Amino acid sequence: MKSSVIKQPVKLHSSSRIGLMLVFALAGCASAPPAPEKLASGDMRAVKAYIDRLAPFEMQKTKVPGLSIALVDDQRVVWAQGYGYADVAKQIPATADTVYRAGSVSKLFTGAAVLQLAEQRKLNLDQPIARYLPAFHPASATAQSITIRQVMTHHAGLPRDQLQGMFDSRPAPYTEAITILNNAKLAYAPGQVFSYSNLGFSLLGSLVERAEGKAFSHFMQSSLLAPMGMTASSFESGPSASSQMALAYKGLDLSTEPALRDVPAGGLNTTVNDMARFIQMVFAEGRSGSAQILKPETVTAMFQPQNTMVSLDMGFKIGLPWMLGTLGGNSIQGAGPVAHHAGATIRHRSLVYVLPQHKLGVVVMANSDAARGVVDKIATETLKLALQAKTGITQTKTERPAWDDAAMTPADAQRMAGSYTTMVGPVRITANGTKLAIDVGGKPLALRKRADGLLGLDYALLGLVSIQLGPLGEIGFSLRQVDGHAVLVGTSGGQDMLIGERLSPPGPLGAWQRRLGDYVIANPDAMSAGYQVRLAQAQGYLALEISHPTESSETGKLVVKPLSDDEGVVLGTLADGGDQLRVNTVNGQDELLVSGYQLRKKSP
């Protein structure tokens, strides 16, 4: 679960990785432990020995107190263990039985519950969800036609979140999502583009509850968790009361983990040992011990791309509801489909990867908000080496294509120039003759032609020494026309992904001009504390600027497209859709309403 307005608590998800790829970072000075160059067939001990060195190194470098991992080979847990601490002050070690908040990994279980109901013919994935959930009755006829499959694959066009009240000490029940969505406008047309929605999975939770006539958490326990032997797992709004529950940390500093409203989207408490049982069920074609959790054909469908006809997804694939596509340095070569899902709450981070063709899987969980990159690196490095040990398949180091600046013409450069809306806010590309520069969040980079015809990012330290940009440096960029949209596309490892869309030149702000300035949140909650909001102009466009005095990673700008004098949309990757922003007049003063927050302008 990750959001684009006010605060970004979760990740969910492969599309949210675009944000990671567009963050500029310099490599640290310390050297990571070298990976083994050769592995004997079946030598999983060498894999573990390497991770035993790599995990503590990465945790220390990024200030992560506790992390747990489990590696699964078909019906065998190769190893499961913890590193660091579940409780630093009491020196309680993290183990394979430490309980973490799973965040959006929970969606895999909610999706499985929906698939169980489909197997029992209690619902049809291709029928409108409103048919089975009468309480969901949005005003728009288009929204009423949204199918269950579209919600499961994040193609319903629903708003991503209602951030106000999403995390709080006493959040509303997740069923509140029905009311929220009944009163909201769609962010995109159903089926238009992949658009992640936590609210959509809360809607699925209500669907499960109505179809079964019992509380969602009880059904998940009786139908999924208990039959798989996941005895330490539960769906709850807050952290587990178990003595095995990991404490939450901001970096290495003890923090709190507030409760979550959208339980079906991110409320699973679990351990890597329990998650290993879930992975084993998938590899056993839906069987866990003597229980048949899902039919074999249902498990097969989980890993089949559901969105191959959606042009704007640029080849990114999603199953039911596993992510099947990614972008950047974490791709695994020669393994067939790489299915995965990431998760994050305010302070916990998690990631699960499976290779269905080779029946290899890994899950990594951690108890700090600093662990996002760590869980990904540990998971992918483990899986790459385990694949090599099991099958002999090795990973070839890909070299970035050489620069070919001579191939860039002034016309090429001018064609790329312009401002683009992306998940991380406005990005400007400027042309000067045959040279291109790109500004991402105030960080200037050169954009140079590569020998493969794509554009790559380059940064010269002090204007002299070109430095490595890590996975960001591997991505090639291009401008394409897709379904009438001029889109910026990123390409890495043969995978394309939508980065953003070129914006039309900015126009006059009209009534929005008088609303520029600083705002206070009139209805704050646990998630919004300390955040500052400003309505400003960025590159000539109307923009919401969100910042926090102590959490620089959460600072960002989001383009706002006015639709009228009192309504607009906060843009994401496309220039014609996004979350709704409205103006309400209270006691003669304009108040901005966005994602449930009421923003009141500060007095001059």
PDB file of N, CA and C in Angstrom, residues 97-140:
ATOM      1  N   ASP A  97       9.861 -17.112  13.399  1.00  0.00           N
ATOM      2  CA  ASP A  97       8.527 -17.067  14.013  1.00  0.00           C
ATOM      3  C   ASP A  97       8.169 -15.667  14.519  1.00  0.00           C
ATOM      4  N   THR A  98       8.991 -14.676  14.209  1.00  0.00           N
ATOM      5  CA  THR A  98       8.651 -13.292  14.552  1.00  0.00           C
ATOM      6  C   THR A  98       7.477 -12.843  13.681  1.00  0.00           C
ATOM      7  N   VAL A  99       6.511 -12.174  14.298  1.00  0.00           N
ATOM      8  CA  VAL A  99       5.325 -11.713  13.586  1.00  0.00           C
ATOM      9  C   VAL A  99       5.541 -10.286  13.075  1.00  0.00           C
ATOM     10  N   TYR A 100       5.231 -10.074  11.810  1.00  0.00           N
ATOM     11  CA  TYR A 100       5.339  -8.756  11.177  1.00  0.00           C
ATOM     12  C   TYR A 100       3.995  -8.370  10.577  1.00  0.00           C
ATOM     13  N   ARG A 101       3.833  -7.068  10.332  1.00  0.00           N
ATOM     14  CA  ARG A 101       2.717  -6.581   9.537  1.00  0.00           C
ATOM     15  C   ARG A 101       3.073  -6.799   8.068  1.00  0.00           C
ATOM     16  N   ALA A 102       2.222  -7.494   7.322  1.00  0.00           N
ATOM     17  CA  ALA A 102       2.543  -7.866   5.943  1.00  0.00           C
ATOM     18  C   ALA A 102       2.207  -6.794   4.926  1.00  0.00           C
ATOM     19  N   GLY A 103       1.416  -5.777   5.310  1.00  0.00           N
ATOM     20  CA  GLY A 103       1.045  -4.762   4.336  1.00  0.00           C
ATOM     21  C   GLY A 103       0.305  -5.387   3.158  1.00  0.00           C
ATOM     22  N   SER A 104       0.637  -4.946   1.959  1.00  0.00           N
ATOM     23  CA  SER A 104      -0.134  -5.351   0.777  1.00  0.00           C
ATOM     24  C   SER A 104       0.091  -6.786   0.335  1.00  0.00           C
ATOM     25  N   VAL A 105       1.022  -7.510   0.934  1.00  0.00           N
ATOM     26  CA  VAL A 105       1.091  -8.955   0.696  1.00  0.00           C
ATOM     27  C   VAL A 105      -0.245  -9.586   1.086  1.00  0.00           C
ATOM     28  N   SER A 106      -0.982  -8.915   1.971  1.00  0.00           N
ATOM     29  CA  SER A 106      -2.321  -9.368   2.372  1.00  0.00           C
ATOM     30  C   SER A 106      -3.241  -9.559   1.180  1.00  0.00           C
ATOM     31  N   LYS A 107      -3.023  -8.789   0.128  1.00  0.00           N
ATOM     32  CA  LYS A 107      -3.906  -8.854  -1.041  1.00  0.00           C
ATOM     33  C   LYS A 107      -3.878 -10.231  -1.702  1.00  0.00           C
ATOM     34  N   LEU A 108      -2.758 -10.939  -1.585  1.00  0.00           N
ATOM     35  CA  LEU A 108      -2.692 -12.286  -2.145  1.00  0.00           C
ATOM     36  C   LEU A 108      -3.707 -13.200  -1.477  1.00  0.00           C
ATOM     37  N   PHE A 109      -3.953 -12.997  -0.186  1.00  0.00           N
ATOM     38  CA  PHE A 109      -4.888 -13.826   0.568  1.00  0.00           C
ATOM     39  C   PHE A 109      -6.330 -13.389   0.304  1.00  0.00           C
ATOM     40  N   THR A 110      -6.566 -12.091   0.269  1.00  0.00           N
ATOM     41  CA  THR A 110      -7.909 -11.612  -0.064  1.00  0.00           C
ATOM     42  C   THR A 110      -8.292 -12.069  -1.463  1.00  0.00           C
ATOM     43  N   GLY A 111      -7.320 -11.997  -2.388  1.00  0.00           N
ATOM     44  CA  GLY A 111      -7.569 -12.488  -3.741  1.00  0.00           C
ATOM     45  C   GLY A 111      -7.874 -13.977  -3.751  1.00  0.00           C
ATOM     46  N   ALA A 112      -7.144 -14.751  -2.944  1.00  0.00           N
ATOM     47  CA  ALA A 112      -7.391 -16.195  -2.869  1.00  0.00           C
ATOM     48  C   ALA A 112      -8.788 -16.485  -2.332  1.00  0.00           C
ATOM     49  N   ALA A 113      -9.249 -15.682  -1.365  1.00  0.00           N
ATOM     50  CA  ALA A 113     -10.596 -15.870  -0.819  1.00  0.00           C
ATOM     51  C   ALA A 113     -11.650 -15.628  -1.891  1.00  0.00           C
ATOM     52  N   VAL A 114     -11.465 -14.594  -2.702  1.00  0.00           N
ATOM     53  CA  VAL A 114     -12.403 -14.321  -3.799  1.00  0.00           C
ATOM     54  C   VAL A 114     -12.396 -15.478  -4.797  1.00  0.00           C
ATOM     55  N   LEU A 115     -11.218 -16.018  -5.073  1.00  0.00           N
ATOM     56  CA  LEU A 115     -11.125 -17.131  -6.013  1.00  0.00           C
ATOM     57  C   LEU A 115     -11.807 -18.382  -5.457  1.00  0.00           C
ATOM     58  N   GLN A 116     -11.730 -18.587  -4.149  1.00  0.00           N
ATOM     59  CA  GLN A 116     -12.474 -19.704  -3.553  1.00  0.00           C
ATOM     60  C   GLN A 116     -13.968 -19.562  -3.801  1.00  0.00           C
ATOM     61  N   LEU A 117     -14.485 -18.364  -3.625  1.00  0.00           N
ATOM     62  CA  LEU A 117     -15.916 -18.126  -3.843  1.00  0.00           C
ATOM     63  C   LEU A 117     -16.289 -18.311  -5.310  1.00  0.00           C
ATOM     64  N   ALA A 118     -15.368 -17.937  -6.212  1.00  0.00           N
ATOM     65  CA  ALA A 118     -15.621 -18.144  -7.640  1.00  0.00           C
ATOM     66  C   ALA A 118     -15.670 -19.633  -7.964  1.00  0.00           C
ATOM     67  N   GLU A 119     -14.788 -20.414  -7.320  1.00  0.00           N
ATOM     68  CA  GLU A 119     -14.813 -21.865  -7.522  1.00  0.00           C
ATOM     69  C   GLU A 119     -16.150 -22.463  -7.082  1.00  0.00           C
ATOM     70  N   GLN A 120     -16.707 -21.909  -6.008  1.00  0.00           N
ATOM     71  CA  GLN A 120     -17.973 -22.401  -5.465  1.00  0.00           C
ATOM     72  C   GLN A 120     -19.181 -21.814  -6.193  1.00  0.00           C
ATOM     73  N   ARG A 121     -18.913 -21.022  -7.225  1.00  0.00           N
ATOM     74  CA  ARG A 121     -19.944 -20.387  -8.041  1.00  0.00           C
ATOM     75  C   ARG A 121     -20.840 -19.462  -7.234  1.00  0.00           C
ATOM     76  N   LYS A 122     -20.271 -18.913  -6.186  1.00  0.00           N
ATOM     77  CA  LYS A 122     -21.001 -17.908  -5.416  1.00  0.00           C
ATOM     78  C   LYS A 122     -20.843 -16.530  -6.040  1.00  0.00           C
ATOM     79  N   LEU A 123     -19.924 -16.414  -6.977  1.00  0.00           N
ATOM     80  CA  LEU A 123     -19.743 -15.178  -7.730  1.00  0.00           C
ATOM     81  C   LEU A 123     -19.011 -15.495  -9.025  1.00  0.00           C
ATOM     82  N   ASN A 124     -19.078 -14.551  -9.946  1.00  0.00           N
ATOM     83  CA  ASN A 124     -18.415 -14.657 -11.252  1.00  0.00           C
ATOM     84  C   ASN A 124     -17.479 -13.462 -11.386  1.00  0.00           C
ATOM     85  N   LEU A 125     -16.207 -13.725 -11.631  1.00  0.00           N
ATOM     86  CA  LEU A 125     -15.225 -12.645 -11.683  1.00  0.00           C
ATOM     87  C   LEU A 125     -15.531 -11.605 -12.747  1.00  0.00           C
ATOM     88  N   ASP A 126     -16.264 -11.978 -13.778  1.00  0.00           N
ATOM     89  CA  ASP A 126     -16.506 -11.057 -14.883  1.00  0.00           C
ATOM     90  C   ASP A 126     -17.881 -10.398 -14.819  1.00  0.00           C
ATOM     91  N   GLN A 127     -18.527 -10.538 -13.682  1.00  0.00           N
ATOM     92  CA  GLN A 127     -19.779  -9.814 -13.439  1.00  0.00           C
ATOM     93  C   GLN A 127     -19.493  -8.564 -12.611  1.00  0.00           C
ATOM     94  N   PRO A 128     -20.334  -7.539 -12.723  1.00  0.00           N
ATOM     95  CA  PRO A 128     -20.131  -6.330 -11.910  1.00  0.00           C
ATOM     96  C   PRO A 128     -20.146  -6.661 -10.426  1.00  0.00           C
ATOM     97  N   ILE A 129     -19.244  -6.066  -9.696  1.00  0.00           N
ATOM     98  CA  ILE A 129     -19.193  -6.319  -8.258  1.00  0.00           C
ATOM     99  C   ILE A 129     -20.467  -5.829  -7.578  1.00  0.00           C
ATOM    100  N   ALA A 130     -21.100  -4.793  -8.151  1.00  0.00           N
ATOM    101  CA  ALA A 130     -22.344  -4.271  -7.578  1.00  0.00           C
ATOM    102  C   ALA A 130     -23.462  -5.306  -7.591  1.00  0.00           C
ATOM    103  N   ARG A 131     -23.371  -6.292  -8.486  1.00  0.00           N
ATOM    104  CA  ARG A 131     -24.390  -7.345  -8.546  1.00  0.00           C
ATOM    105  C   ARG A 131     -24.403  -8.161  -7.255  1.00  0.00           C
ATOM    106  N   TYR A 132     -23.242  -8.353  -6.650  1.00  0.00           N
ATOM    107  CA  TYR A 132     -23.123  -9.168  -5.440  1.00  0.00           C
ATOM    108  C   TYR A 132     -23.015  -8.325  -4.168  1.00  0.00           C
ATOM    109  N   LEU A 133     -22.848  -7.028  -4.348  1.00  0.00           N
ATOM    110  CA  LEU A 133     -22.659  -6.144  -3.208  1.00  0.00           C
ATOM    111  C   LEU A 133     -23.584  -4.936  -3.383  1.00  0.00           C
ATOM    112  N   PRO A 134     -24.874  -5.092  -3.065  1.00  0.00           N
ATOM    113  CA  PRO A 134     -25.846  -4.027  -3.323  1.00  0.00           C
ATOM    114  C   PRO A 134     -25.510  -2.709  -2.639  1.00  0.00           C
ATOM    115  N   ALA A 135     -24.776  -2.763  -1.522  1.00  0.00           N
ATOM    116  CA  ALA A 135     -24.422  -1.517  -0.835  1.00  0.00           C
ATOM    117  C   ALA A 135     -23.497  -0.652  -1.675  1.00  0.00           C
ATOM    118  N   PHE A 136     -22.816  -1.267  -2.654  1.00  0.00           N
ATOM    119  CA  PHE A 136     -21.953  -0.511  -3.557  1.00  0.00           C
ATOM    120  C   PHE A 136     -22.800  -0.015  -4.714  1.00  0.00           C
ATOM    121  N   HIS A 137     -23.168   1.256  -4.653  1.00  0.00           N
ATOM    122  CA  HIS A 137     -24.017   1.822  -5.693  1.00  0.00           C
ATOM    123  C   HIS A 137     -23.533   3.229  -6.046  1.00  0.00           C
ATOM    124  N   PRO A 138     -22.375   3.315  -6.700  1.00  0.00           N
ATOM    125  CA  PRO A 138     -21.863   4.619  -7.116  1.00  0.00           C
ATOM    126  C   PRO A 138     -22.814   5.294  -8.096  1.00  0.00           C
ATOM    127  N   ALA A 139     -22.775   6.624  -8.128  1.00  0.00           N
ATOM    128  CA  ALA A 139     -23.699   7.371  -8.977  1.00  0.00           C
ATOM    129  C   ALA A 139     -23.431   7.118 -10.457  1.00  0.00           C
ATOM    130  N   SER A 140     -22.174   6.931 -10.812  1.00  0.00           N
ATOM    131  CA  SER A 140     -21.804   6.751 -12.209  1.00  0.00           C
ATOM    132  C   SER A 140     -22.183   5.359 -12.700  1.00  0.00           C
TER     133      SER A 140
END
